[in-house]
Short mmCIF file of C-alpha atoms in Angstrom, two decimals:
data_model
loop_
_atom_site.label_atom_id
_atom_site.label_comp_id
_atom_site.label_asym_id
_atom_site.label_seq_id
_atom_site.Cartn_x
_atom_site.Cartn_y
_atom_site.Cartn_z
CA MET A 1 -19.11 216.94 93.80
CA ASP A 2 -16.70 218.44 96.11
CA VAL A 3 -15.20 217.05 99.48
CA ALA A 4 -18.06 218.75 101.61
CA GLU A 5 -20.85 216.85 99.66
CA LEU A 6 -19.02 213.41 99.69
CA LYS A 7 -18.60 213.53 103.56
CA THR A 8 -22.44 214.37 103.73
CA GLU A 9 -23.34 211.61 101.81
CA ILE A 10 -20.86 209.03 103.63
CA TYR A 11 -22.46 210.20 107.12
CA ASP A 12 -25.93 209.67 105.54
CA LEU A 13 -25.06 206.34 104.73
CA LYS A 14 -23.95 205.57 108.09
CA ASP A 15 -26.91 206.76 109.85
CA ARG A 16 -29.03 204.62 107.58
CA ARG A 17 -27.34 201.78 108.19
CA LYS A 18 -27.06 202.19 111.80
CA GLU A 19 -31.23 202.72 111.67
CA VAL A 20 -31.74 199.45 109.57
CA ALA A 21 -29.38 197.76 112.31
CA LEU A 22 -31.28 199.08 115.34
CA ASN A 23 -34.60 198.01 113.85
CA ALA A 24 -33.83 194.65 112.39
CA ASP A 25 -34.57 191.38 113.93
CA PRO A 26 -31.75 189.81 115.75
CA VAL A 27 -32.69 186.65 114.27
CA SER A 28 -32.31 186.24 110.62
CA PRO A 29 -35.56 184.88 108.70
CA HIS A 30 -33.20 182.25 107.06
CA GLU A 31 -31.60 181.11 110.35
CA LEU A 32 -32.56 177.57 111.33
CA GLN A 33 -34.18 177.35 114.70
CA PRO A 34 -32.74 174.58 117.21
CA LEU A 35 -35.02 171.70 117.54
CA SER A 36 -36.22 170.77 121.12
CA ASP A 37 -34.92 167.42 122.75
CA ALA A 38 -38.17 165.91 121.78
CA ASP A 39 -38.30 166.98 118.30
CA SER A 40 -34.68 165.92 117.91
CA TRP A 41 -35.27 162.42 119.44
CA ALA A 42 -38.54 162.09 117.06
CA LEU A 43 -36.35 163.05 114.05
CA PHE A 44 -33.47 160.39 115.05
CA SER A 45 -35.89 157.88 115.99
CA ASN A 46 -37.93 158.37 112.64
CA LYS A 47 -34.75 158.00 110.57
CA ILE A 48 -33.43 154.91 112.33
CA LEU A 49 -36.72 153.26 112.32
CA ALA A 50 -37.06 154.17 108.40
CA LEU A 51 -33.72 152.53 108.08
CA SER A 52 -34.80 149.34 110.07
CA TYR A 53 -37.97 148.95 107.56
CA SER A 54 -35.68 149.53 104.45
CA ASP A 55 -33.36 146.61 105.91
CA LEU A 56 -36.35 144.09 106.02
CA PRO A 57 -36.35 141.28 103.37
CA PHE A 58 -39.02 141.43 100.92
CA TYR A 59 -41.30 138.89 102.60
CA LEU A 60 -41.44 140.61 105.91
CA LYS A 61 -42.21 144.18 104.82
CA PRO A 62 -46.10 143.47 104.01
CA CYS A 63 -46.09 141.60 107.58
CA PHE A 64 -44.82 144.51 109.09
CA LEU A 65 -47.19 146.89 107.01
CA TYR A 66 -50.25 144.90 108.24
CA LEU A 67 -49.54 145.71 111.72
CA GLY A 68 -50.65 149.11 111.36
CA LEU A 69 -54.05 148.09 110.96
CA PHE A 70 -54.42 147.26 114.68
CA PRO A 71 -55.56 150.12 116.97
CA GLU A 72 -52.85 151.83 119.22
CA ASP A 73 -51.68 149.60 122.14
CA SER A 74 -53.53 146.47 120.81
CA SER A 75 -52.50 143.03 122.05
CA ILE A 76 -52.25 140.96 118.99
CA SER A 77 -52.87 137.08 118.94
CA ALA A 78 -49.82 135.68 117.14
CA ARG A 79 -51.91 132.66 116.01
CA LYS A 80 -54.68 134.96 114.60
CA LEU A 81 -51.94 137.13 113.02
CA SER A 82 -50.13 133.86 111.24
CA LYS A 83 -53.63 132.81 109.75
CA ILE A 84 -54.30 136.19 108.37
CA TRP A 85 -50.97 136.46 106.81
CA VAL A 86 -51.39 133.23 105.14
CA ALA A 87 -54.91 134.42 104.06
CA GLU A 88 -53.32 137.41 102.45
CA GLY A 89 -50.62 135.22 100.53
CA PHE A 90 -47.73 136.66 102.36
CA VAL A 91 -46.52 133.34 103.21
CA ILE A 92 -43.84 131.69 100.73
CA GLN A 93 -43.86 127.97 101.35
CA HIS A 94 -40.97 125.70 101.32
CA GLY A 95 -41.36 122.05 100.78
CA ASP A 96 -43.79 120.54 103.22
CA GLU A 97 -43.58 123.05 105.92
CA LEU A 98 -47.10 124.29 106.99
CA ALA A 99 -47.94 127.97 105.93
CA GLU A 100 -48.78 128.92 109.33
CA ASP A 101 -45.64 127.34 110.74
CA ILE A 102 -43.70 129.99 108.34
CA ALA A 103 -45.84 132.57 109.29
CA ASP A 104 -44.73 132.04 112.97
CA GLU A 105 -41.36 132.12 111.41
CA TYR A 106 -41.73 135.65 110.05
CA LEU A 107 -43.23 136.87 113.48
CA GLU A 108 -40.38 135.47 115.23
CA GLU A 109 -37.96 137.32 112.81
CA LEU A 110 -39.66 140.63 113.18
CA ALA A 111 -39.09 140.30 116.86
CA ASP A 112 -35.59 139.63 116.59
CA ARG A 113 -35.50 142.70 114.53
CA CYS A 114 -37.28 144.62 117.42
CA MET A 115 -40.06 145.45 114.88
CA VAL A 116 -42.35 144.08 117.31
CA ARG A 117 -42.42 143.44 121.10
CA VAL A 118 -43.36 139.80 122.37
CA SER A 119 -45.85 140.46 125.24
CA LYS A 120 -46.42 136.86 125.90
CA ARG A 121 -44.40 133.56 125.05
CA LYS A 122 -44.65 129.89 125.48
CA PRO A 123 -42.25 127.19 124.93
CA THR A 124 -44.12 126.73 121.55
CA GLY A 125 -43.68 130.20 120.53
CA ILE A 126 -44.88 133.68 120.62
CA GLN A 127 -48.57 133.83 121.91
CA ARG A 128 -48.96 137.66 121.96
CA CYS A 129 -47.39 140.74 120.74
CA ARG A 130 -47.48 144.35 120.41
CA ILE A 131 -46.06 147.17 118.53
CA HIS A 132 -44.51 150.10 119.67
CA ASN A 133 -46.33 153.39 118.87
CA LEU A 134 -43.44 154.76 116.85
CA LEU A 135 -43.15 151.72 114.83
CA ARG A 136 -46.89 151.93 114.34
CA ASP A 137 -46.59 155.25 112.94
CA LEU A 138 -43.87 154.16 110.60
CA SER A 139 -46.04 151.01 109.62
CA ILE A 140 -49.30 153.31 108.77
CA SER A 141 -46.95 155.90 106.77
CA LYS A 142 -45.02 153.27 104.79
CA ALA A 143 -48.35 151.48 104.05
CA LYS A 144 -50.05 154.81 102.86
CA GLU A 145 -46.99 155.45 100.54
CA VAL A 146 -47.84 152.13 98.55
CA LYS A 147 -51.53 152.17 99.17
CA PHE A 148 -51.76 149.10 101.33
CA LEU A 149 -54.18 150.17 104.17
CA HIS A 150 -56.70 152.55 105.04
CA ILE A 151 -57.94 153.17 108.50
CA ARG A 152 -61.17 154.82 109.25
CA THR A 153 -61.23 156.38 112.85
CA GLY A 154 -63.57 159.48 112.22
CA ILE A 155 -64.92 162.28 110.23
CA ASN A 156 -61.85 164.54 110.97
CA SER A 157 -59.35 161.74 110.82
CA THR A 158 -56.25 162.15 108.94
CA SER A 159 -56.50 158.82 107.54
CA ALA A 160 -59.51 159.98 105.52
CA ALA A 161 -56.96 161.96 103.11
CA LEU A 162 -56.29 158.58 101.71
CA PRO A 163 -59.02 158.08 98.68
CA LEU A 164 -60.92 155.19 99.62
CA THR A 165 -60.66 153.75 95.78
CA SER A 166 -56.85 153.17 96.45
CA ALA A 167 -56.33 150.66 99.57
CA ARG A 168 -56.94 146.89 99.46
CA ARG A 169 -57.18 146.94 103.22
CA LEU A 170 -59.50 148.49 105.41
CA ALA A 171 -59.75 148.78 109.33
CA PHE A 172 -62.62 150.32 111.09
CA HIS A 173 -61.43 151.62 114.65
CA PRO A 174 -63.71 152.34 117.74
CA ILE A 175 -64.87 155.80 116.60
CA ALA A 176 -65.16 155.11 112.95
CA ASP A 177 -67.76 157.38 111.34
CA HIS A 178 -68.81 155.10 108.80
CA ILE A 179 -68.68 151.14 108.81
CA ILE A 180 -70.52 149.81 106.08
CA PRO A 181 -68.41 148.72 103.08
CA GLY A 182 -71.14 149.75 100.39
CA PRO A 183 -70.08 150.21 96.45
CA PRO A 184 -67.15 152.75 97.17
CA TYR A 185 -65.60 149.73 98.85
CA GLN A 186 -65.56 147.11 96.07
CA HIS A 187 -61.81 147.14 95.66
CA VAL A 188 -61.23 146.17 99.49
CA HIS A 189 -59.91 142.66 99.87
CA SER A 190 -59.78 142.55 103.82
CA ALA A 191 -61.60 144.33 106.14
CA PHE A 192 -61.28 144.69 110.13
CA TYR A 193 -63.95 145.93 112.59
CA PHE A 194 -62.42 147.07 115.93
CA CYS A 195 -65.72 148.98 116.64
CA PRO A 196 -68.86 147.56 118.24
CA LEU A 197 -71.28 146.06 115.45
CA LYS A 198 -74.97 145.88 115.91
CA ARG A 199 -77.78 143.79 114.02
CA HIS A 200 -78.46 146.41 111.39
CA ASP A 201 -74.56 146.66 110.70
CA LEU A 202 -74.09 143.06 110.08
CA ASP A 203 -77.12 142.90 107.71
CA ARG A 204 -75.73 145.50 105.49
CA ILE A 205 -72.20 144.24 105.55
CA PHE A 206 -73.15 141.04 104.37
CA GLN A 207 -75.67 142.28 101.81
CA TYR A 208 -72.97 144.23 100.09
CA THR A 209 -70.38 141.72 100.73
CA ILE A 210 -72.22 139.11 98.87
CA VAL A 211 -73.58 141.40 96.26
CA TYR A 212 -70.08 142.70 95.14
CA GLY A 213 -68.19 139.54 96.06
CA MET A 214 -65.75 141.52 98.55
CA PHE A 215 -63.44 140.62 101.04
CA GLY A 216 -60.65 137.75 101.14
CA VAL A 217 -60.13 138.55 104.95
CA LEU A 218 -63.19 139.55 107.16
CA ASP A 219 -62.59 139.95 110.88
CA LEU A 220 -65.61 140.92 113.18
CA ARG A 221 -64.32 140.88 116.58
CA TYR A 222 -66.81 143.33 118.22
CA LEU A 223 -70.33 142.09 117.79
CA GLY A 224 -71.59 144.99 120.31
CA ASP A 225 -74.97 143.96 121.93
CA LEU A 226 -75.90 141.05 119.71
CA ASP A 227 -77.82 138.31 121.21
CA VAL A 228 -75.91 135.57 119.26
CA GLU A 229 -78.06 132.86 120.48
CA SER A 230 -81.55 134.15 119.24
CA TYR A 231 -79.82 135.96 116.08
CA PRO A 232 -78.21 133.90 113.30
CA ILE A 233 -75.17 136.13 112.24
CA LEU A 234 -74.36 134.59 108.88
CA PRO A 235 -76.55 133.78 106.18
CA ASP A 236 -75.75 130.70 104.26
CA ALA A 237 -75.28 132.75 101.13
CA VAL A 238 -71.67 133.71 102.47
CA GLY A 239 -70.73 130.57 101.09
CA LYS A 240 -71.00 132.68 97.47
CA LEU A 241 -67.78 134.49 98.98
CA ILE A 242 -65.57 132.62 96.88
CA HIS A 243 -62.38 134.82 97.90
CA LEU A 244 -63.00 134.44 101.54
CA ARG A 245 -60.13 132.65 103.11
CA TYR A 246 -60.35 134.03 106.88
CA LEU A 247 -63.45 134.77 108.80
CA TYR A 248 -62.94 135.73 112.51
CA SER A 249 -65.66 136.38 114.95
CA SER A 250 -65.34 137.05 118.75
CA GLU A 251 -68.78 135.37 119.37
CA GLU A 252 -70.20 131.89 118.20
CA ILE A 253 -71.11 132.07 114.63
CA HIS A 254 -74.58 130.56 113.45
CA VAL A 255 -75.42 130.04 109.80
CA ILE A 256 -78.86 130.45 108.43
CA HIS A 257 -80.01 127.41 106.35
CA ARG A 258 -82.71 128.07 103.97
#
């Protein structure tokens, strides 16, 4: 190759490099894009909150995960929460101290660690509490990792991704598409209904509950348009639920005696 041919190839190479440079995207496809302030804060918060959860003692972790069952912005009764934790077997008793008193201490410790917000307090202790939305998201996320709970909110809900055959605790939120715990729910230990229930709903709930011996915790806080004075809610067969340790209703409970 003579000198003239070599110069021609060099000029061609320069032209090609210039053309590539002019047509290239100024941003490399492998270059990380800066996060927005909101995304940066969310990432930072999630990391910090995850560390706060990891730092919880073993006996507080299930108590914190339980808070994810409640709908967003719920005002949670400390008294009912303590009873539920006891019924679930989360409370470790020491000596003669009452289990519910220990559960109250657990809630106080969660509040001291800023994992729950106290919304009402009396001299006797916490009366009502709330969980921040970010902490609630963390609770649900961690609970799903260990198959601790499942929340039914609707057909298109992301919570539907969790197989119903895995979680032992089930919550039906106001727009739940399916609220009857039939055979697919035989594994469920605890059920919470945050959606209105009608007469036929209760009939089927207790039919399956009795047949399959389900539930150690059953929360019926929204009884919809039931006329509880003329309609007895619970059949006496509910006594066959040998595992039932906690039952809550927002209305007076009547029992059928046959």
